[in-house]
Amino acid sequence: MAANGENCTLFYPCESSENGENGTDRGTIIKSLGVVKSTLEQNEAFATIARNAPEETTKYHPRAPLATSLSKCSKRSVSAEESLRTRRLNNSQESLSDRAETGSSTDSLKDQTEPVRNEEDFDVRPQSAITTGSPVSSLSEDESRPQGLQSVLEDHQGSGKVRLSPVHPTRTHTAQKNNFVSAIKELPNRIGKDCSDYPALTTERTGEKIHRNLSGSKLLENMGSDSGSVNSLKSIYSVLSPIKPKDVRTRSFLEGSMLGSGALLGAEELDRYFPNRRVGFYVVTWNMQGGKFHPATLNDLLLPTDSEFAQDFYVIGVQEGCPDKREWETCLQETLGPHYVMLYTASHGVLYLTVFTRRDLIWFCSEVEHATVTTRIVSQIKTKGALGVTFTFFGTSFLFITSHFTSGDSKVYDRILDYNKIIEALGLPKSLPDTNQYRSDPSDVTSKFDQVIWLGDFNFRLSANRSDVENIMKGSAGGDRSPLLEHDQLSKEMKDGSIFKGFQEAPIRFLPTYKFDIGCDKYDTTSKQRTPSYTDRILFRSRQANDISVLRYNSCSSVKTSDHRPVIAVFQVKLRPGRDNIPLCAGQFDRSLYLEGIKRRMAATELKRREAIKNQSSSTVCSIS
């Protein structure tokens, strides 16, 4: 090495030289270790002074280098050679003693080919700031630190193993602070607010059993916010309860039992869907007078705004229905929307009876059967008669009948004959099992079912003059219609027991539904001057007392396309578990009708949206600020 510092050459010692064959002996190595040790002690002293000094006095100020690079190299060449020999000697000893061989061959090659740079070329920092791995140190510092000096310091203060190069962080580091005290006080593992890769985990509930119904909210309550785990568990269990293998081994049901665990229609499944064992029915009867109808008015008919909830089943019976029955059913599907499917529909001439159900309940419905009876002398004329539809839901059998009796103010006896003919000739059930045979009467079809709802145009009138009826309606206040019902033919015959034996009717608090002028609220103004009457009725019968409760019984005055006003009734019916010997409908419904109704619903929604945008763009609002 030249004395004047113009040419600086480094000689690499041989690793196998034990006594320093290239000019280095053990004393020199020991001396180099002492130099390194003194350097470490000096750095530790700097850190202690930085911690104890006030903040304004400990701020770091960079200083200019004391000499040029060539002079630095000449002054520190001996120390660099000694440090390099010491490091290589330690590495060779480590490679022989380390069984895991954690040293990297790439790092060794890099150390041999990379020139050693002096310590004074870089800023001197306290030792604690180097070893703690503070998160505030910038990437440029890690890259600019001399590899030789860093390796020597790490080898002597650490475990003696070669450390891998630092991993580059994926996010931008914060700017380095000039205050060493504040940098030392930073927590190494603290997650910054700007780090979005670490969402806060919810509190883990250990030892808590997962809820039997694994819905999305329950999953999130019992697990952390790891979306991958939640989605995985959802895909496995869905919303169904998990089944234990021992339960699968023991369950073998053919006909099942009402109280048997695991039966398809048993008590366990019933309580899962209906904890209070009550199901809702929305029943409508309407004499359409064979005319057209406005689909917009069906919302008021089926989904009144004063109702809190929609019901589970919708049963719509029509007398003198419109000529296009398919159009009528499509409009019903469009109104009820995608949550409902048409379980069954039947017709008898112009008598229509349609049953809609929630699509998630269709799996517990049996096959649907229907039968018809005509009350005309000529059987081909089907304007008067009855249409019955029956099915079993869980373990409860239902019968719905819509009928149109003989018209005429004085033909009460003919209407009684119509009723007797219907209950005797209506051939139901066909293949569905009777849920309570010992209480059935072969001559009365209504006694063969648990719940019976009879709706229609019964044509019973008020046996009074029109002027008297109008005076009573004007004098009645607060919805009290008892003075009118004193003249009602049907109420009188039911009290005498000549018709609708065992049936009940909810209190009537609405005005007579017949006969109106079309399109207005005025009763018949033609030359016939017909007396207003309660011709449209909904009655019910149950095998068990108090199984049916009436939540609503009223007329729909907004539908004025016919001379009759529709009558609606909302029932809550008690359910019982059933046996698995009931033939189920297997989820079948009219899919083409469903798709057509939803298509129309979407088109109507889009049309309303465009009209709203058009009206908004056409109107100009000026605001003064």
XYZ file of C-alpha atoms in Angstrom:
625
model
C 0.000 0.000 0.000
C 1.380 3.361 -0.937
C 2.218 5.620 1.926
C 0.879 8.748 0.259
C -2.584 7.167 -0.140
C -2.677 7.465 -3.949
C -3.039 3.747 -4.594
C -5.019 1.618 -2.150
C -4.875 -2.171 -2.483
C -6.602 -4.713 -0.248
C -5.095 -8.163 0.327
C -7.524 -10.969 1.199
C -6.128 -13.452 3.714
C -6.311 -17.192 3.130
C -8.964 -18.935 5.196
C -6.683 -21.890 5.976
C -3.902 -19.709 7.377
C -3.752 -20.448 11.087
C -0.643 -18.377 11.990
C -1.177 -15.528 9.543
C 0.835 -16.644 6.505
C -0.074 -13.483 4.583
C 1.192 -11.093 7.196
C -1.549 -11.552 9.789
C -1.138 -13.430 13.076
C -3.405 -14.162 16.013
C -2.294 -11.026 17.791
C -3.446 -8.912 14.913
C -6.842 -10.644 14.942
C -7.200 -10.115 18.673
C -6.263 -6.470 18.182
C -8.919 -6.101 15.448
C -11.524 -7.559 17.783
C -10.547 -4.980 20.329
C -11.026 -2.237 17.758
C -14.476 -3.538 16.942
C -15.343 -3.825 20.617
C -14.238 -0.267 21.252
C -16.353 0.864 18.315
C -19.405 -0.887 19.762
C -18.820 0.621 23.172
C -18.520 4.037 21.607
C -21.827 3.597 19.745
C -23.537 2.442 22.945
C -22.268 5.531 24.695
C -23.728 7.691 21.935
C -27.114 5.993 22.391
C -27.024 6.574 26.152
C -26.286 10.238 25.678
C -29.094 10.500 23.121
C -31.593 8.964 25.513
C -30.673 11.177 28.441
C -30.269 14.461 26.596
C -33.193 16.839 25.944
C -34.923 16.563 22.634
C -33.693 19.856 21.247
C -30.039 18.965 22.026
C -30.144 15.395 20.708
C -31.284 16.172 17.239
C -28.854 14.779 14.749
C -26.929 17.185 12.521
C -24.932 15.733 9.665
C -21.237 16.684 9.563
C -18.838 16.969 6.663
C -16.294 14.187 6.085
C -12.913 14.819 7.734
C -10.890 13.842 4.718
C -11.150 12.729 1.159
C -12.046 9.198 0.235
C -8.473 8.306 -0.694
C -7.089 9.563 2.579
C -9.820 7.730 4.495
C -8.978 4.559 2.669
C -5.284 4.898 3.525
C -5.956 5.633 7.185
C -8.431 2.841 7.713
C -7.021 0.187 5.401
C -5.257 -1.717 8.203
C -8.399 -1.784 10.342
C -10.499 -2.854 7.338
C -8.096 -5.724 6.591
C -8.236 -6.872 10.185
C -12.006 -6.655 10.303
C -12.343 -8.563 7.057
C -10.030 -11.321 8.256
C -11.936 -11.610 11.504
C -15.279 -11.835 9.713
C -14.083 -14.458 7.248
C -12.536 -16.476 10.058
C -15.803 -16.447 11.982
C -17.740 -17.440 8.872
C -15.451 -20.376 8.222
C -15.777 -21.560 11.800
C -19.544 -21.143 11.670
C -19.885 -23.171 8.482
C -18.090 -26.040 10.192
C -20.063 -25.877 13.454
C -23.557 -24.963 12.223
C -25.525 -28.151 11.530
C -28.408 -26.304 9.913
C -26.044 -24.574 7.476
C -27.964 -21.386 7.491
C -25.227 -19.469 5.720
C -25.910 -18.478 2.138
C -23.473 -19.299 -0.609
C -24.673 -16.240 -2.491
C -23.786 -13.996 0.450
C -20.313 -15.542 0.700
C -19.641 -14.913 -2.968
C -20.906 -11.382 -2.592
C -18.586 -10.770 0.356
C -15.582 -11.961 -1.646
C -16.210 -9.808 -4.674
C -17.576 -6.651 -3.058
C -14.976 -4.078 -1.931
C -15.078 -3.133 1.715
C -16.198 0.404 2.424
C -15.126 2.351 5.440
C -17.313 3.178 8.418
C -16.620 6.888 8.293
C -18.231 7.189 4.867
C -21.622 6.851 6.525
C -23.539 8.496 9.322
C -22.776 7.164 12.746
C -25.931 6.170 14.625
C -26.443 4.764 18.103
C -26.125 1.016 18.324
C -29.651 0.589 19.615
C -31.038 2.166 16.470
C -29.151 -0.393 14.367
C -30.048 -3.553 16.260
C -33.684 -2.979 17.161
C -34.937 -2.825 13.597
C -37.006 0.272 14.127
C -39.784 0.649 11.569
C -38.929 4.315 10.971
C -35.602 3.511 9.275
C -35.930 4.106 5.573
C -35.107 1.710 2.792
C -32.285 3.907 1.521
C -30.402 3.470 4.808
C -30.580 -0.322 4.684
C -29.315 -0.339 1.134
C -26.575 2.234 1.721
C -25.105 0.643 4.866
C -21.630 -0.946 4.091
C -21.943 -4.685 3.870
C -18.575 -5.328 5.490
C -19.204 -3.158 8.552
C -22.777 -4.419 8.947
C -21.655 -8.053 8.835
C -18.913 -7.462 11.405
C -21.263 -5.708 13.829
C -23.971 -8.338 13.461
C -21.565 -11.252 13.830
C -20.125 -9.965 17.095
C -23.283 -8.739 18.761
C -25.715 -11.413 17.573
C -25.725 -15.171 17.650
C -22.825 -15.425 15.244
C -24.957 -16.594 12.308
C -25.081 -14.921 8.945
C -28.286 -12.889 8.533
C -30.237 -12.665 5.315
C -30.652 -9.396 3.528
C -33.615 -7.285 4.711
C -36.977 -7.930 3.037
C -38.274 -4.973 1.072
C -41.590 -3.802 2.514
C -44.665 -3.703 0.232
C -45.774 -0.246 1.411
C -44.053 3.101 1.376
C -42.121 3.796 4.553
C -42.630 6.953 6.498
C -39.975 9.614 6.334
C -37.016 9.176 8.664
C -37.031 11.337 11.749
C -33.896 13.213 12.714
C -34.618 12.754 16.413
C -32.990 9.531 17.598
C -34.895 9.517 20.890
C -38.252 9.508 19.185
C -37.060 6.825 16.779
C -35.932 4.567 19.614
C -39.246 4.919 21.411
C -41.150 3.676 18.329
C -42.585 0.163 18.739
C -41.012 -2.216 16.212
C -44.212 -4.277 15.589
C -46.771 -1.498 15.706
C -49.150 -1.435 12.715
C -49.674 2.007 11.305
C -53.054 3.450 10.526
C -52.220 3.572 6.845
C -51.703 -0.197 6.684
C -54.889 -1.665 5.247
C -53.559 -5.212 5.051
C -54.281 -5.869 8.702
C -58.008 -5.410 9.502
C -58.920 -5.400 13.152
C -60.097 -8.827 14.193
C -63.281 -9.194 16.151
C -63.212 -10.672 19.598
C -62.849 -14.437 19.423
C -65.301 -16.398 21.457
C -63.570 -19.568 22.530
C -65.595 -22.480 23.816
C -68.825 -21.140 22.356
C -70.880 -23.557 20.312
C -71.820 -22.494 16.822
C -75.500 -21.677 16.515
C -77.618 -24.397 14.958
C -78.710 -22.040 12.207
C -75.426 -20.983 10.603
C -76.622 -17.766 9.053
C -74.226 -15.084 7.900
C -74.633 -12.943 11.013
C -74.033 -15.879 13.352
C -70.943 -16.874 11.453
C -69.431 -13.435 11.849
C -70.234 -13.376 15.545
C -68.480 -16.653 16.245
C -65.495 -16.105 13.955
C -63.002 -13.418 13.198
C -63.191 -11.088 10.266
C -61.238 -13.436 8.048
C -63.459 -13.397 4.988
C -61.830 -16.497 3.578
C -62.714 -18.580 6.617
C -66.266 -17.251 6.696
C -66.874 -17.975 3.025
C -65.383 -21.430 3.395
C -67.659 -22.266 6.311
C -70.665 -20.876 4.490
C -69.954 -23.051 1.486
C -69.804 -26.133 3.695
C -72.793 -25.595 5.969
C -74.865 -23.009 4.074
C -77.773 -22.028 6.324
C -78.593 -25.580 7.340
C -77.945 -27.128 10.708
C -74.950 -29.480 10.842
C -75.812 -33.148 11.216
C -73.819 -35.501 13.403
C -72.783 -38.880 11.976
C -74.511 -40.769 14.799
C -77.802 -39.083 13.846
C -77.342 -40.135 10.239
C -76.831 -43.729 11.380
C -80.072 -43.822 13.367
C -82.422 -41.951 11.003
C -84.417 -44.267 8.785
C -87.942 -42.966 8.121
C -90.407 -44.225 5.565
C -93.757 -43.149 6.957
C -92.211 -41.374 9.896
C -93.867 -40.151 13.037
C -95.426 -36.882 14.014
C -93.071 -36.510 16.939
C -90.146 -38.416 15.454
C -86.836 -36.602 15.303
C -85.682 -36.038 11.736
C -88.996 -36.685 9.971
C -89.416 -34.561 6.859
C -92.781 -33.231 8.025
C -92.256 -33.888 11.720
C -92.285 -31.620 14.735
C -88.591 -30.746 14.550
C -88.838 -29.454 10.997
C -92.127 -27.674 11.715
C -90.697 -25.819 14.701
C -87.741 -24.776 12.610
C -89.880 -22.863 10.098
C -92.847 -22.000 12.324
C -91.786 -21.722 15.983
C -95.307 -20.667 16.987
C -96.839 -23.247 14.614
C -98.963 -20.622 12.883
C -99.129 -20.006 9.140
C -100.711 -17.004 7.425
C -103.299 -17.148 4.631
C -104.463 -14.217 2.532
C -107.817 -15.080 0.933
C -109.583 -13.045 -1.753
C -112.993 -13.505 -3.363
C -114.126 -11.338 -6.265
C -116.892 -11.418 -8.815
C -115.201 -9.807 -11.819
C -118.414 -9.618 -13.901
C -116.477 -11.027 -16.833
C -114.848 -7.699 -17.565
C -111.346 -6.371 -17.780
C -109.253 -5.387 -14.809
C -106.427 -2.941 -14.165
C -103.197 -4.701 -13.072
C -102.192 -1.596 -11.118
C -105.115 -2.105 -8.725
C -103.894 -5.596 -7.763
C -101.341 -4.056 -5.422
C -104.172 -2.620 -3.322
C -105.988 -5.934 -3.523
C -103.128 -8.266 -2.542
C -100.579 -6.005 -0.845
C -102.421 -3.283 1.089
C -100.212 -0.614 2.584
C -101.731 -0.943 6.046
C -100.523 -4.535 6.368
C -97.308 -5.047 8.304
C -96.283 -8.349 6.686
C -97.099 -10.356 3.613
C -98.621 -13.769 4.238
C -97.317 -17.263 3.548
C -100.142 -18.318 1.209
C -102.351 -16.336 -1.173
C -105.646 -17.929 -2.274
C -107.591 -15.993 -4.910
C -111.074 -17.163 -5.923
C -112.834 -15.487 -8.850
C -116.408 -15.746 -10.108
C -117.342 -14.648 -13.608
C -113.654 -14.316 -14.325
C -112.088 -12.527 -17.253
C -111.889 -14.456 -20.570
C -108.075 -14.631 -20.547
C -107.332 -16.757 -17.498
C -103.609 -16.938 -18.267
C -103.346 -13.161 -18.349
C -105.047 -12.986 -14.974
C -102.590 -15.459 -13.422
C -99.610 -13.668 -14.953
C -100.714 -10.380 -13.422
C -101.056 -12.088 -10.047
C -97.492 -13.411 -10.329
C -96.238 -10.008 -11.388
C -97.883 -8.395 -8.365
C -96.644 -10.909 -5.785
C -93.121 -10.884 -7.171
C -90.261 -13.374 -7.062
C -90.812 -14.471 -3.453
C -93.954 -16.390 -4.423
C -94.698 -19.179 -6.867
C -98.016 -20.493 -8.124
C -98.593 -23.782 -6.342
C -101.776 -24.658 -8.230
C -104.559 -23.232 -10.365
C -107.885 -24.721 -11.425
C -110.996 -23.562 -13.210
C -114.601 -24.542 -13.654
C -116.066 -22.527 -16.467
C -115.604 -18.910 -15.294
C -114.761 -19.982 -11.747
C -111.011 -19.609 -11.090
C -109.093 -20.638 -7.986
C -105.371 -19.928 -7.730
C -102.995 -20.723 -4.853
C -99.644 -18.968 -4.418
C -97.108 -19.849 -1.755
C -93.722 -18.653 -0.626
C -91.191 -20.516 -2.676
C -89.228 -21.728 0.359
C -92.349 -23.459 1.735
C -93.262 -25.402 -1.361
C -91.192 -28.402 -0.232
C -93.589 -29.108 2.620
C -96.737 -29.034 0.460
C -98.346 -32.220 -0.702
C -99.649 -32.877 -4.159
C -102.619 -30.625 -4.922
C -105.985 -32.036 -5.970
C -109.101 -30.323 -7.216
C -112.691 -31.212 -8.045
C -115.678 -29.363 -9.495
C -119.444 -29.433 -9.119
C -122.005 -27.716 -11.319
C -125.338 -26.659 -9.875
C -127.061 -25.974 -13.181
C -129.655 -28.363 -14.547
C -127.617 -28.605 -17.717
C -124.141 -29.729 -16.633
C -122.457 -28.151 -19.672
C -123.343 -24.693 -18.402
C -120.711 -23.916 -15.804
C -121.634 -20.420 -14.737
C -122.921 -21.629 -11.351
C -121.328 -24.270 -9.161
C -118.223 -24.822 -7.055
C -114.520 -25.510 -7.417
C -112.514 -27.111 -4.610
C -108.731 -27.335 -4.164
C -107.067 -29.335 -1.404
C -103.522 -30.002 -0.198
C -101.706 -30.893 3.002
C -99.109 -28.627 4.537
C -96.943 -30.442 7.080
C -99.599 -32.456 8.961
C -102.559 -30.122 8.410
C -105.001 -30.648 5.538
C -106.654 -27.669 3.834
C -109.711 -27.349 1.621
C -110.517 -24.165 -0.290
C -113.845 -23.853 -2.094
C -114.974 -21.017 -4.319
C -118.611 -21.102 -5.427
C -121.271 -19.101 -7.181
C -124.804 -19.775 -5.955
C -128.115 -19.079 -7.638
C -128.949 -15.398 -7.914
C -132.231 -13.687 -7.048
C -133.584 -11.899 -4.024
C -136.132 -14.564 -3.125
C -134.273 -17.730 -4.140
C -132.954 -18.613 -0.700
C -134.062 -22.236 -0.931
C -132.287 -22.704 -4.267
C -129.070 -21.483 -2.726
C -129.454 -23.959 0.123
C -129.867 -26.722 -2.448
C -126.694 -25.575 -4.183
C -124.797 -25.826 -0.925
C -126.048 -29.341 -0.142
C -125.215 -30.558 -3.617
C -121.678 -29.210 -3.397
C -120.774 -30.802 -0.056
C -122.115 -34.173 -1.246
C -120.759 -34.220 -4.807
C -117.342 -32.636 -4.367
C -115.093 -35.689 -4.650
C -112.168 -34.804 -2.403
C -109.704 -36.005 -1.294
C -108.709 -38.401 -4.067
C -105.330 -39.890 -3.124
C -104.306 -37.715 -0.188
C -104.698 -39.499 3.173
C -107.328 -38.269 5.592
C -105.553 -36.810 8.609
C -108.439 -37.692 10.945
C -110.698 -40.372 9.514
C -112.834 -41.056 12.580
C -114.154 -37.484 12.446
C -115.043 -37.563 8.746
C -118.549 -37.719 7.350
C -118.801 -39.302 3.879
C -121.797 -37.114 3.014
C -120.004 -33.840 3.865
C -116.711 -33.051 2.140
C -115.940 -30.262 4.581
C -115.648 -32.754 7.456
C -112.730 -34.585 5.816
C -110.209 -31.798 6.279
C -108.630 -30.054 9.221
C -109.167 -26.523 7.924
C -111.814 -25.448 5.409
C -112.188 -21.958 3.942
C -115.230 -21.352 1.721
C -115.323 -18.170 -0.328
C -117.413 -16.869 -3.188
C -120.486 -15.067 -4.393
C -123.205 -16.698 -2.308
C -125.845 -14.263 -3.616
C -127.640 -13.972 -0.266
C -129.346 -10.585 -0.055
C -130.669 -8.149 2.512
C -134.412 -8.803 2.863
C -135.435 -5.152 3.118
C -136.392 -2.263 0.882
C -133.595 -0.250 -0.640
C -134.716 2.957 1.049
C -134.654 1.243 4.442
C -131.196 -0.160 3.781
C -129.870 3.238 2.725
C -131.290 4.863 5.861
C -129.654 2.207 8.043
C -126.315 2.747 6.306
C -126.520 6.479 6.881
C -127.443 6.021 10.526
C -124.796 3.405 11.319
C -121.657 4.947 12.737
C -118.295 3.600 13.768
C -118.449 0.581 11.476
C -121.340 -1.069 13.313
C -123.166 -3.087 10.666
C -125.326 -5.145 13.006
C -128.537 -3.280 12.018
C -127.905 -4.282 8.401
C -127.045 -7.881 9.276
C -130.395 -8.267 10.971
C -131.837 -8.402 7.438
C -129.093 -10.643 6.031
C -130.462 -13.899 4.612
C -127.227 -15.856 5.085
C -126.837 -14.922 8.741
C -130.401 -16.011 9.427
C -130.001 -19.394 7.666
C -126.706 -20.094 9.447
C -128.365 -19.482 12.820
C -131.144 -21.877 11.842
C -128.552 -24.497 10.852
C -129.834 -25.021 7.338
C -126.598 -24.050 5.608
C -122.871 -23.927 6.345
C -123.074 -26.147 9.389
C -120.033 -25.737 11.598
C -118.801 -22.673 9.721
C -118.000 -19.279 11.217
C -117.659 -15.759 9.891
C -115.681 -12.866 11.243
C -117.609 -9.738 12.259
C -118.571 -7.625 9.252
C -117.529 -3.982 9.538
C -117.640 -2.986 5.862
C -120.419 -1.755 3.626
C -122.350 -4.076 1.311
C -120.278 -5.163 -1.694
C -123.155 -5.441 -4.200
C -124.299 -3.766 -6.431
C -122.223 -0.791 -7.614
C -122.114 1.197 -10.792
C -118.828 0.396 -12.536
C -116.121 2.931 -11.895
C -117.784 4.737 -8.965
C -118.966 4.248 -5.397
C -122.665 4.606 -6.131
C -124.989 1.669 -5.714
C -127.202 0.519 -8.584
C -128.722 3.514 -10.332
C -130.381 1.548 -13.126
C -134.097 0.990 -13.428
C -133.859 -2.225 -11.341
C -132.622 -0.318 -8.297
C -131.201 -3.460 -6.646
C -130.847 -3.446 -2.885
C -127.269 -3.280 -1.575
C -126.326 -6.671 -0.122
C -123.477 -8.748 1.321
C -123.265 -11.268 -1.473
C -119.492 -11.832 -1.317
C -118.433 -13.715 1.804
C -115.574 -15.748 3.271
C -116.395 -18.440 5.863
C -114.168 -20.918 7.683
C -114.431 -24.179 9.592
C -111.922 -26.083 11.738
C -111.849 -29.538 13.271
C -110.249 -28.179 16.411
C -111.608 -25.160 18.201
C -109.588 -21.945 17.962
C -107.250 -23.328 15.295
C -108.172 -20.436 12.979
C -107.962 -16.811 14.022
C -109.075 -13.939 11.789
C -106.691 -11.001 11.553
C -108.559 -9.031 8.914
C -111.945 -9.125 7.192
C -112.717 -6.222 4.886
C -113.567 -5.155 1.372
C -111.271 -3.479 -1.158
C -113.035 -0.284 -2.223
C -110.260 0.835 -4.611
C -111.078 -1.881 -7.181
C -114.023 -0.525 -9.178
C -113.901 -2.416 -12.469
C -116.867 -4.620 -11.509
C -120.281 -4.230 -9.913
C -118.889 -6.237 -6.941
C -116.229 -5.136 -4.520
C -113.580 -7.735 -3.671
C -113.570 -9.114 -0.130
C -110.336 -10.098 1.605
C -109.637 -12.069 4.790
C -106.356 -12.770 6.575
C -106.182 -15.927 8.669
C -103.673 -17.397 11.067
C -103.992 -21.158 11.081
C -102.459 -23.563 13.555
C -100.234 -26.263 12.080
C -99.544 -29.773 13.263
C -96.618 -32.052 12.403
C -97.246 -34.725 9.851
C -96.076 -38.138 8.745
C -93.882 -38.815 5.767
C -96.500 -40.966 4.056
C -97.970 -37.878 2.363
C -97.198 -37.586 -1.364
C -95.348 -34.309 -1.770
C -95.437 -31.959 -4.736
C -91.625 -32.177 -4.979
C -91.264 -28.425 -5.426
C -93.142 -28.313 -8.723
C -94.704 -25.043 -9.837
C -95.496 -23.187 -13.061
C -92.013 -22.008 -14.017
C -93.019 -20.362 -17.307
C -95.613 -18.263 -15.501
C -93.024 -17.315 -12.892
C -90.514 -16.123 -15.486
C -93.123 -14.173 -17.433
C -94.397 -12.440 -14.304
C -90.901 -11.456 -13.184
C -90.074 -10.238 -16.683
C -93.069 -7.943 -16.662
C -92.216 -6.752 -13.192
C -88.716 -5.758 -14.295
C -90.064 -4.001 -17.387
C -92.554 -2.029 -15.290
C -89.811 -1.014 -12.850
C -87.588 0.161 -15.696
C -90.444 2.150 -17.204
C -91.099 3.891 -13.903
C -87.429 4.722 -13.569
C -87.302 6.290 -17.035
C -90.423 8.306 -16.376
C -88.952 9.582 -13.121
C -85.754 10.640 -14.910
C -87.757 12.321 -17.644
C -89.880 14.246 -15.172
C -86.816 15.265 -13.221
C -85.024 16.561 -16.311
C -88.070 18.448 -17.573
C -88.552 20.342 -14.308
C -86.168 23.181 -13.488
C -85.626 24.316 -9.920
C -83.870 27.583 -9.215
C -82.149 28.015 -5.876
C -80.726 31.263 -4.494
C -77.738 30.902 -2.226
